[in-house]
JSON list of C-alpha atoms in Angstrom, two decimals:
[
{"chain": "A", "resi": 1, "resn": "UNK", "atom": "CA", "xyz": [0.00, 0.00, 0.00]},
{"chain": "A", "resi": 2, "resn": "UNK", "atom": "CA", "xyz": [0.95, 3.66, -0.37]},
{"chain": "A", "resi": 3, "resn": "UNK", "atom": "CA", "xyz": [2.03, 4.25, 3.24]},
{"chain": "A", "resi": 4, "resn": "UNK", "atom": "CA", "xyz": [4.31, 1.20, 3.12]},
{"chain": "A", "resi": 5, "resn": "UNK", "atom": "CA", "xyz": [5.96, 2.47, -0.05]},
{"chain": "A", "resi": 6, "resn": "UNK", "atom": "CA", "xyz": [6.47, 5.91, 1.51]},
{"chain": "A", "resi": 7, "resn": "UNK", "atom": "CA", "xyz": [7.90, 4.39, 4.69]},
{"chain": "A", "resi": 8, "resn": "UNK", "atom": "CA", "xyz": [10.31, 2.25, 2.66]},
{"chain": "A", "resi": 9, "resn": "UNK", "atom": "CA", "xyz": [11.32, 5.28, 0.58]},
{"chain": "A", "resi": 10, "resn": "UNK", "atom": "CA", "xyz": [11.96, 7.36, 3.73]},
{"chain": "A", "resi": 11, "resn": "UNK", "atom": "CA", "xyz": [14.00, 4.55, 5.24]},
{"chain": "A", "resi": 12, "resn": "UNK", "atom": "CA", "xyz": [16.09, 4.26, 2.10]},
{"chain": "A", "resi": 13, "resn": "UNK", "atom": "CA", "xyz": [16.57, 8.03, 1.73]},
{"chain": "A", "resi": 14, "resn": "UNK", "atom": "CA", "xyz": [17.57, 8.76, 5.33]},
{"chain": "A", "resi": 15, "resn": "UNK", "atom": "CA", "xyz": [19.51, 5.60, 6.17]},
{"chain": "A", "resi": 16, "resn": "UNK", "atom": "CA", "xyz": [23.29, 5.66, 6.37]},
{"chain": "A", "resi": 17, "resn": "UNK", "atom": "CA", "xyz": [25.28, 4.22, 3.50]},
{"chain": "A", "resi": 18, "resn": "UNK", "atom": "CA", "xyz": [26.21, 0.60, 3.95]},
{"chain": "A", "resi": 19, "resn": "UNK", "atom": "CA", "xyz": [28.44, -1.82, 2.13]},
{"chain": "A", "resi": 20, "resn": "UNK", "atom": "CA", "xyz": [25.88, -2.30, -0.60]},
{"chain": "A", "resi": 21, "resn": "UNK", "atom": "CA", "xyz": [24.33, 0.54, -2.57]},
{"chain": "A", "resi": 22, "resn": "UNK", "atom": "CA", "xyz": [22.94, 1.02, -6.06]},
{"chain": "A", "resi": 23, "resn": "UNK", "atom": "CA", "xyz": [24.31, 4.28, -7.48]},
{"chain": "A", "resi": 24, "resn": "UNK", "atom": "CA", "xyz": [21.71, 7.03, -7.31]},
{"chain": "A", "resi": 25, "resn": "UNK", "atom": "CA", "xyz": [19.06, 4.97, -5.50]},
{"chain": "A", "resi": 26, "resn": "UNK", "atom": "CA", "xyz": [19.28, 6.88, -2.20]},
{"chain": "A", "resi": 27, "resn": "UNK", "atom": "CA", "xyz": [19.27, 10.23, -4.03]},
{"chain": "A", "resi": 28, "resn": "UNK", "atom": "CA", "xyz": [16.19, 9.19, -6.01]},
{"chain": "A", "resi": 29, "resn": "UNK", "atom": "CA", "xyz": [14.46, 8.13, -2.80]},
{"chain": "A", "resi": 30, "resn": "UNK", "atom": "CA", "xyz": [15.38, 11.46, -1.21]},
{"chain": "A", "resi": 31, "resn": "UNK", "atom": "CA", "xyz": [13.86, 13.32, -4.15]},
{"chain": "A", "resi": 32, "resn": "UNK", "atom": "CA", "xyz": [10.55, 11.52, -3.50]},
{"chain": "A", "resi": 33, "resn": "UNK", "atom": "CA", "xyz": [10.72, 12.07, 0.27]},
{"chain": "A", "resi": 34, "resn": "UNK", "atom": "CA", "xyz": [11.59, 15.72, -0.30]},
{"chain": "A", "resi": 35, "resn": "UNK", "atom": "CA", "xyz": [8.10, 16.34, -1.62]},
{"chain": "A", "resi": 36, "resn": "UNK", "atom": "CA", "xyz": [6.78, 15.59, 1.88]},
{"chain": "A", "resi": 37, "resn": "UNK", "atom": "CA", "xyz": [9.75, 16.58, 4.05]},
{"chain": "A", "resi": 38, "resn": "UNK", "atom": "CA", "xyz": [11.75, 19.27, 2.21]},
{"chain": "A", "resi": 39, "resn": "UNK", "atom": "CA", "xyz": [13.73, 20.45, 5.23]},
{"chain": "A", "resi": 40, "resn": "UNK", "atom": "CA", "xyz": [14.96, 16.95, 6.05]},
{"chain": "A", "resi": 41, "resn": "UNK", "atom": "CA", "xyz": [15.75, 16.28, 2.41]},
{"chain": "A", "resi": 42, "resn": "UNK", "atom": "CA", "xyz": [17.70, 19.54, 2.19]},
{"chain": "A", "resi": 43, "resn": "UNK", "atom": "CA", "xyz": [19.82, 18.70, 5.24]},
{"chain": "A", "resi": 44, "resn": "UNK", "atom": "CA", "xyz": [20.55, 15.18, 4.02]},
{"chain": "A", "resi": 45, "resn": "UNK", "atom": "CA", "xyz": [21.30, 16.17, 0.42]},
{"chain": "A", "resi": 46, "resn": "UNK", "atom": "CA", "xyz": [23.69, 19.00, 1.32]},
{"chain": "A", "resi": 47, "resn": "UNK", "atom": "CA", "xyz": [25.49, 16.89, 3.93]},
{"chain": "A", "resi": 48, "resn": "UNK", "atom": "CA", "xyz": [25.96, 14.10, 1.39]},
{"chain": "A", "resi": 49, "resn": "UNK", "atom": "CA", "xyz": [27.34, 16.56, -1.15]},
{"chain": "A", "resi": 50, "resn": "UNK", "atom": "CA", "xyz": [30.05, 17.48, 1.36]},
{"chain": "A", "resi": 51, "resn": "UNK", "atom": "CA", "xyz": [30.86, 13.95, 2.49]},
{"chain": "A", "resi": 52, "resn": "UNK", "atom": "CA", "xyz": [33.90, 12.41, 0.74]},
{"chain": "A", "resi": 53, "resn": "UNK", "atom": "CA", "xyz": [32.78, 8.91, 1.80]},
{"chain": "A", "resi": 54, "resn": "UNK", "atom": "CA", "xyz": [29.52, 9.01, -0.20]},
{"chain": "A", "resi": 55, "resn": "UNK", "atom": "CA", "xyz": [30.20, 7.10, -3.43]},
{"chain": "A", "resi": 56, "resn": "UNK", "atom": "CA", "xyz": [27.44, 8.76, -5.47]},
{"chain": "A", "resi": 57, "resn": "UNK", "atom": "CA", "xyz": [27.46, 12.19, -3.84]},
{"chain": "A", "resi": 58, "resn": "UNK", "atom": "CA", "xyz": [27.12, 13.94, -7.20]},
{"chain": "A", "resi": 59, "resn": "UNK", "atom": "CA", "xyz": [23.67, 12.31, -7.56]},
{"chain": "A", "resi": 60, "resn": "UNK", "atom": "CA", "xyz": [22.43, 14.77, -4.92]},
{"chain": "A", "resi": 61, "resn": "UNK", "atom": "CA", "xyz": [23.06, 17.80, -7.13]},
{"chain": "A", "resi": 62, "resn": "UNK", "atom": "CA", "xyz": [19.85, 17.39, -9.16]},
{"chain": "A", "resi": 63, "resn": "UNK", "atom": "CA", "xyz": [17.96, 16.58, -5.93]},
{"chain": "A", "resi": 64, "resn": "UNK", "atom": "CA", "xyz": [18.86, 19.98, -4.47]},
{"chain": "A", "resi": 65, "resn": "UNK", "atom": "CA", "xyz": [18.20, 21.69, -7.81]},
{"chain": "A", "resi": 66, "resn": "UNK", "atom": "CA", "xyz": [14.76, 20.16, -8.27]},
{"chain": "A", "resi": 67, "resn": "UNK", "atom": "CA", "xyz": [13.56, 20.55, -4.69]},
{"chain": "A", "resi": 68, "resn": "UNK", "atom": "CA", "xyz": [14.95, 24.04, -4.09]},
{"chain": "A", "resi": 69, "resn": "UNK", "atom": "CA", "xyz": [15.21, 25.88, -7.44]},
{"chain": "A", "resi": 70, "resn": "UNK", "atom": "CA", "xyz": [15.12, 29.32, -5.79]},
{"chain": "A", "resi": 71, "resn": "UNK", "atom": "CA", "xyz": [18.00, 28.50, -3.45]},
{"chain": "A", "resi": 72, "resn": "UNK", "atom": "CA", "xyz": [20.13, 26.30, -5.68]},
{"chain": "A", "resi": 73, "resn": "UNK", "atom": "CA", "xyz": [22.91, 28.76, -6.61]},
{"chain": "A", "resi": 74, "resn": "UNK", "atom": "CA", "xyz": [23.45, 30.00, -3.05]},
{"chain": "A", "resi": 75, "resn": "UNK", "atom": "CA", "xyz": [23.18, 26.46, -1.69]},
{"chain": "A", "resi": 76, "resn": "UNK", "atom": "CA", "xyz": [25.75, 25.06, -4.11]},
{"chain": "A", "resi": 77, "resn": "UNK", "atom": "CA", "xyz": [28.20, 27.88, -3.40]},
{"chain": "A", "resi": 78, "resn": "UNK", "atom": "CA", "xyz": [27.72, 27.35, 0.35]},
{"chain": "A", "resi": 79, "resn": "UNK", "atom": "CA", "xyz": [28.41, 23.63, -0.11]},
{"chain": "A", "resi": 80, "resn": "UNK", "atom": "CA", "xyz": [31.67, 24.55, -1.84]},
{"chain": "A", "resi": 81, "resn": "UNK", "atom": "CA", "xyz": [32.71, 26.66, 1.15]},
{"chain": "A", "resi": 82, "resn": "UNK", "atom": "CA", "xyz": [33.03, 23.39, 3.08]},
{"chain": "A", "resi": 83, "resn": "UNK", "atom": "CA", "xyz": [35.63, 22.11, 0.57]},
{"chain": "A", "resi": 84, "resn": "UNK", "atom": "CA", "xyz": [33.86, 18.97, -0.66]},
{"chain": "A", "resi": 85, "resn": "UNK", "atom": "CA", "xyz": [35.59, 16.37, -2.86]},
{"chain": "A", "resi": 86, "resn": "UNK", "atom": "CA", "xyz": [36.91, 17.65, -6.20]},
{"chain": "A", "resi": 87, "resn": "UNK", "atom": "CA", "xyz": [34.32, 15.61, -8.14]},
{"chain": "A", "resi": 88, "resn": "UNK", "atom": "CA", "xyz": [31.59, 17.63, -6.37]},
{"chain": "A", "resi": 89, "resn": "UNK", "atom": "CA", "xyz": [33.31, 20.94, -7.13]},
{"chain": "A", "resi": 90, "resn": "UNK", "atom": "CA", "xyz": [33.49, 19.99, -10.81]},
{"chain": "A", "resi": 91, "resn": "UNK", "atom": "CA", "xyz": [29.93, 18.67, -10.92]},
{"chain": "A", "resi": 92, "resn": "UNK", "atom": "CA", "xyz": [28.57, 21.80, -9.25]},
{"chain": "A", "resi": 93, "resn": "UNK", "atom": "CA", "xyz": [30.67, 24.02, -11.51]},
{"chain": "A", "resi": 94, "resn": "UNK", "atom": "CA", "xyz": [29.26, 22.31, -14.60]},
{"chain": "A", "resi": 95, "resn": "UNK", "atom": "CA", "xyz": [25.71, 22.46, -13.20]},
{"chain": "A", "resi": 96, "resn": "UNK", "atom": "CA", "xyz": [25.99, 26.18, -12.42]},
{"chain": "A", "resi": 97, "resn": "UNK", "atom": "CA", "xyz": [26.95, 26.83, -16.04]},
{"chain": "A", "resi": 98, "resn": "UNK", "atom": "CA", "xyz": [23.38, 25.95, -17.07]},
{"chain": "A", "resi": 99, "resn": "UNK", "atom": "CA", "xyz": [21.80, 28.21, -14.45]},
{"chain": "A", "resi": 100, "resn": "UNK", "atom": "CA", "xyz": [21.74, 31.98, -14.21]},
{"chain": "A", "resi": 101, "resn": "UNK", "atom": "CA", "xyz": [24.55, 31.78, -11.65]},
{"chain": "A", "resi": 102, "resn": "UNK", "atom": "CA", "xyz": [27.09, 34.18, -13.10]},
{"chain": "A", "resi": 103, "resn": "UNK", "atom": "CA", "xyz": [25.89, 37.33, -11.25]},
{"chain": "A", "resi": 104, "resn": "UNK", "atom": "CA", "xyz": [26.21, 35.52, -7.91]},
{"chain": "A", "resi": 105, "resn": "UNK", "atom": "CA", "xyz": [29.56, 33.98, -8.85]},
{"chain": "A", "resi": 106, "resn": "UNK", "atom": "CA", "xyz": [30.89, 37.43, -9.85]},
{"chain": "A", "resi": 107, "resn": "UNK", "atom": "CA", "xyz": [29.58, 38.96, -6.62]},
{"chain": "A", "resi": 108, "resn": "UNK", "atom": "CA", "xyz": [31.46, 36.28, -4.67]},
{"chain": "A", "resi": 109, "resn": "UNK", "atom": "CA", "xyz": [34.63, 37.05, -6.65]},
{"chain": "A", "resi": 110, "resn": "UNK", "atom": "CA", "xyz": [34.55, 40.60, -5.18]},
{"chain": "A", "resi": 111, "resn": "UNK", "atom": "CA", "xyz": [33.60, 39.51, -1.65]},
{"chain": "A", "resi": 112, "resn": "UNK", "atom": "CA", "xyz": [35.93, 40.60, 1.15]},
{"chain": "A", "resi": 113, "resn": "UNK", "atom": "CA", "xyz": [35.89, 37.03, 2.54]},
{"chain": "A", "resi": 114, "resn": "UNK", "atom": "CA", "xyz": [38.76, 35.09, 0.93]},
{"chain": "A", "resi": 115, "resn": "UNK", "atom": "CA", "xyz": [36.84, 31.80, 1.19]},
{"chain": "A", "resi": 116, "resn": "UNK", "atom": "CA", "xyz": [34.12, 33.19, -1.07]},
{"chain": "A", "resi": 117, "resn": "UNK", "atom": "CA", "xyz": [36.65, 34.42, -3.61]},
{"chain": "A", "resi": 118, "resn": "UNK", "atom": "CA", "xyz": [38.23, 30.94, -3.68]},
{"chain": "A", "resi": 119, "resn": "UNK", "atom": "CA", "xyz": [34.83, 29.33, -4.29]},
{"chain": "A", "resi": 120, "resn": "UNK", "atom": "CA", "xyz": [34.09, 31.84, -7.05]},
{"chain": "A", "resi": 121, "resn": "UNK", "atom": "CA", "xyz": [37.36, 30.97, -8.78]},
{"chain": "A", "resi": 122, "resn": "UNK", "atom": "CA", "xyz": [36.72, 27.26, -8.42]},
{"chain": "A", "resi": 123, "resn": "UNK", "atom": "CA", "xyz": [33.45, 27.50, -10.39]},
{"chain": "A", "resi": 124, "resn": "UNK", "atom": "CA", "xyz": [34.00, 30.47, -12.69]},
{"chain": "A", "resi": 125, "resn": "UNK", "atom": "CA", "xyz": [36.17, 28.37, -14.99]},
{"chain": "A", "resi": 126, "resn": "UNK", "atom": "CA", "xyz": [33.13, 26.26, -15.89]},
{"chain": "A", "resi": 127, "resn": "UNK", "atom": "CA", "xyz": [31.26, 29.28, -17.25]},
{"chain": "A", "resi": 128, "resn": "UNK", "atom": "CA", "xyz": [31.37, 30.24, -20.93]},
{"chain": "A", "resi": 129, "resn": "UNK", "atom": "CA", "xyz": [34.64, 32.16, -21.41]},
{"chain": "A", "resi": 130, "resn": "UNK", "atom": "CA", "xyz": [34.22, 35.86, -22.14]},
{"chain": "A", "resi": 131, "resn": "UNK", "atom": "CA", "xyz": [36.57, 38.85, -22.15]},
{"chain": "A", "resi": 132, "resn": "UNK", "atom": "CA", "xyz": [34.91, 40.12, -18.96]},
{"chain": "A", "resi": 133, "resn": "UNK", "atom": "CA", "xyz": [35.56, 36.82, -17.19]},
{"chain": "A", "resi": 134, "resn": "UNK", "atom": "CA", "xyz": [39.13, 36.73, -18.49]},
{"chain": "A", "resi": 135, "resn": "UNK", "atom": "CA", "xyz": [39.74, 40.14, -16.94]},
{"chain": "A", "resi": 136, "resn": "UNK", "atom": "CA", "xyz": [38.18, 39.04, -13.67]},
{"chain": "A", "resi": 137, "resn": "UNK", "atom": "CA", "xyz": [40.34, 35.92, -13.53]},
{"chain": "A", "resi": 138, "resn": "UNK", "atom": "CA", "xyz": [43.48, 37.93, -14.35]},
{"chain": "A", "resi": 139, "resn": "UNK", "atom": "CA", "xyz": [42.74, 40.26, -11.45]},
{"chain": "A", "resi": 140, "resn": "UNK", "atom": "CA", "xyz": [42.21, 37.30, -9.10]},
{"chain": "A", "resi": 141, "resn": "UNK", "atom": "CA", "xyz": [45.50, 35.68, -10.17]},
{"chain": "A", "resi": 142, "resn": "UNK", "atom": "CA", "xyz": [47.19, 38.68, -8.54]},
{"chain": "A", "resi": 143, "resn": "UNK", "atom": "CA", "xyz": [45.31, 38.27, -5.25]},
{"chain": "A", "resi": 144, "resn": "UNK", "atom": "CA", "xyz": [47.72, 38.24, -2.29]},
{"chain": "A", "resi": 145, "resn": "UNK", "atom": "CA", "xyz": [45.91, 35.18, -0.89]},
{"chain": "A", "resi": 146, "resn": "UNK", "atom": "CA", "xyz": [47.63, 32.13, -2.45]},
{"chain": "A", "resi": 147, "resn": "UNK", "atom": "CA", "xyz": [44.51, 29.96, -2.42]},
{"chain": "A", "resi": 148, "resn": "UNK", "atom": "CA", "xyz": [42.67, 32.55, -4.49]},
{"chain": "A", "resi": 149, "resn": "UNK", "atom": "CA", "xyz": [45.54, 33.01, -6.95]},
{"chain": "A", "resi": 150, "resn": "UNK", "atom": "CA", "xyz": [45.86, 29.22, -7.36]},
{"chain": "A", "resi": 151, "resn": "UNK", "atom": "CA", "xyz": [42.12, 28.78, -7.93]},
{"chain": "A", "resi": 152, "resn": "UNK", "atom": "CA", "xyz": [42.15, 31.65, -10.44]},
{"chain": "A", "resi": 153, "resn": "UNK", "atom": "CA", "xyz": [45.01, 29.96, -12.34]},
{"chain": "A", "resi": 154, "resn": "UNK", "atom": "CA", "xyz": [42.92, 26.76, -12.44]},
{"chain": "A", "resi": 155, "resn": "UNK", "atom": "CA", "xyz": [39.97, 28.76, -13.81]},
{"chain": "A", "resi": 156, "resn": "UNK", "atom": "CA", "xyz": [42.21, 30.30, -16.48]},
{"chain": "A", "resi": 157, "resn": "UNK", "atom": "CA", "xyz": [43.35, 26.81, -17.46]},
{"chain": "A", "resi": 158, "resn": "UNK", "atom": "CA", "xyz": [39.73, 25.62, -17.74]},
{"chain": "A", "resi": 159, "resn": "UNK", "atom": "CA", "xyz": [38.99, 28.59, -20.01]},
{"chain": "A", "resi": 160, "resn": "UNK", "atom": "CA", "xyz": [42.03, 27.77, -22.15]},
{"chain": "A", "resi": 161, "resn": "UNK", "atom": "CA", "xyz": [40.88, 24.16, -22.53]},
{"chain": "A", "resi": 162, "resn": "UNK", "atom": "CA", "xyz": [37.34, 25.28, -23.31]},
{"chain": "A", "resi": 163, "resn": "UNK", "atom": "CA", "xyz": [38.55, 27.57, -26.07]},
{"chain": "A", "resi": 164, "resn": "UNK", "atom": "CA", "xyz": [40.80, 24.88, -27.56]},
{"chain": "A", "resi": 165, "resn": "UNK", "atom": "CA", "xyz": [37.92, 22.41, -27.51]},
{"chain": "A", "resi": 166, "resn": "UNK", "atom": "CA", "xyz": [35.62, 24.92, -29.23]},
{"chain": "A", "resi": 167, "resn": "UNK", "atom": "CA", "xyz": [38.27, 25.57, -31.91]},
{"chain": "A", "resi": 168, "resn": "UNK", "atom": "CA", "xyz": [38.71, 21.84, -32.53]},
{"chain": "A", "resi": 169, "resn": "UNK", "atom": "CA", "xyz": [34.97, 21.29, -32.80]},
{"chain": "A", "resi": 170, "resn": "UNK", "atom": "CA", "xyz": [34.68, 24.23, -35.19]},
{"chain": "A", "resi": 171, "resn": "UNK", "atom": "CA", "xyz": [37.52, 22.88, -37.32]},
{"chain": "A", "resi": 172, "resn": "UNK", "atom": "CA", "xyz": [35.73, 19.57, -37.81]},
{"chain": "A", "resi": 173, "resn": "UNK", "atom": "CA", "xyz": [32.29, 21.01, -38.57]}
]
């Protein structure tokens, strides 16, 4: 019956990871449970995004995006403040490219808090390269905070690779 299915789904969504897990199954269950218990789903999804031990942590990115579309950009940037695994940084960076995230990312790049500037640099390289973004990255490469300068250099490298890829694609079309 319906209540049994919901109880099973809640158990699956909120239970700790064990030795046996089907990739994406817990995230899918959390998406269902989030319709009834959004606050609990939000806490679980964001904690799993930050946890390096979660094998399918990137599966929680669409869960957060679908359940909380108005908070997704701020939530993802806040998750990145906690320095999650690199695969999450890259997955969030790619996901933010498809959202209207650039104004928030640019605002963070000018924030007085160095942690926010680092996060901005870590995701700005996944945006579509423009002259404006090139200038912003160049200015952040000169930041006296090494973490910011390093992250800005990584963003510049991502832009370089993006441009090379676009040129190669164009050459073969």
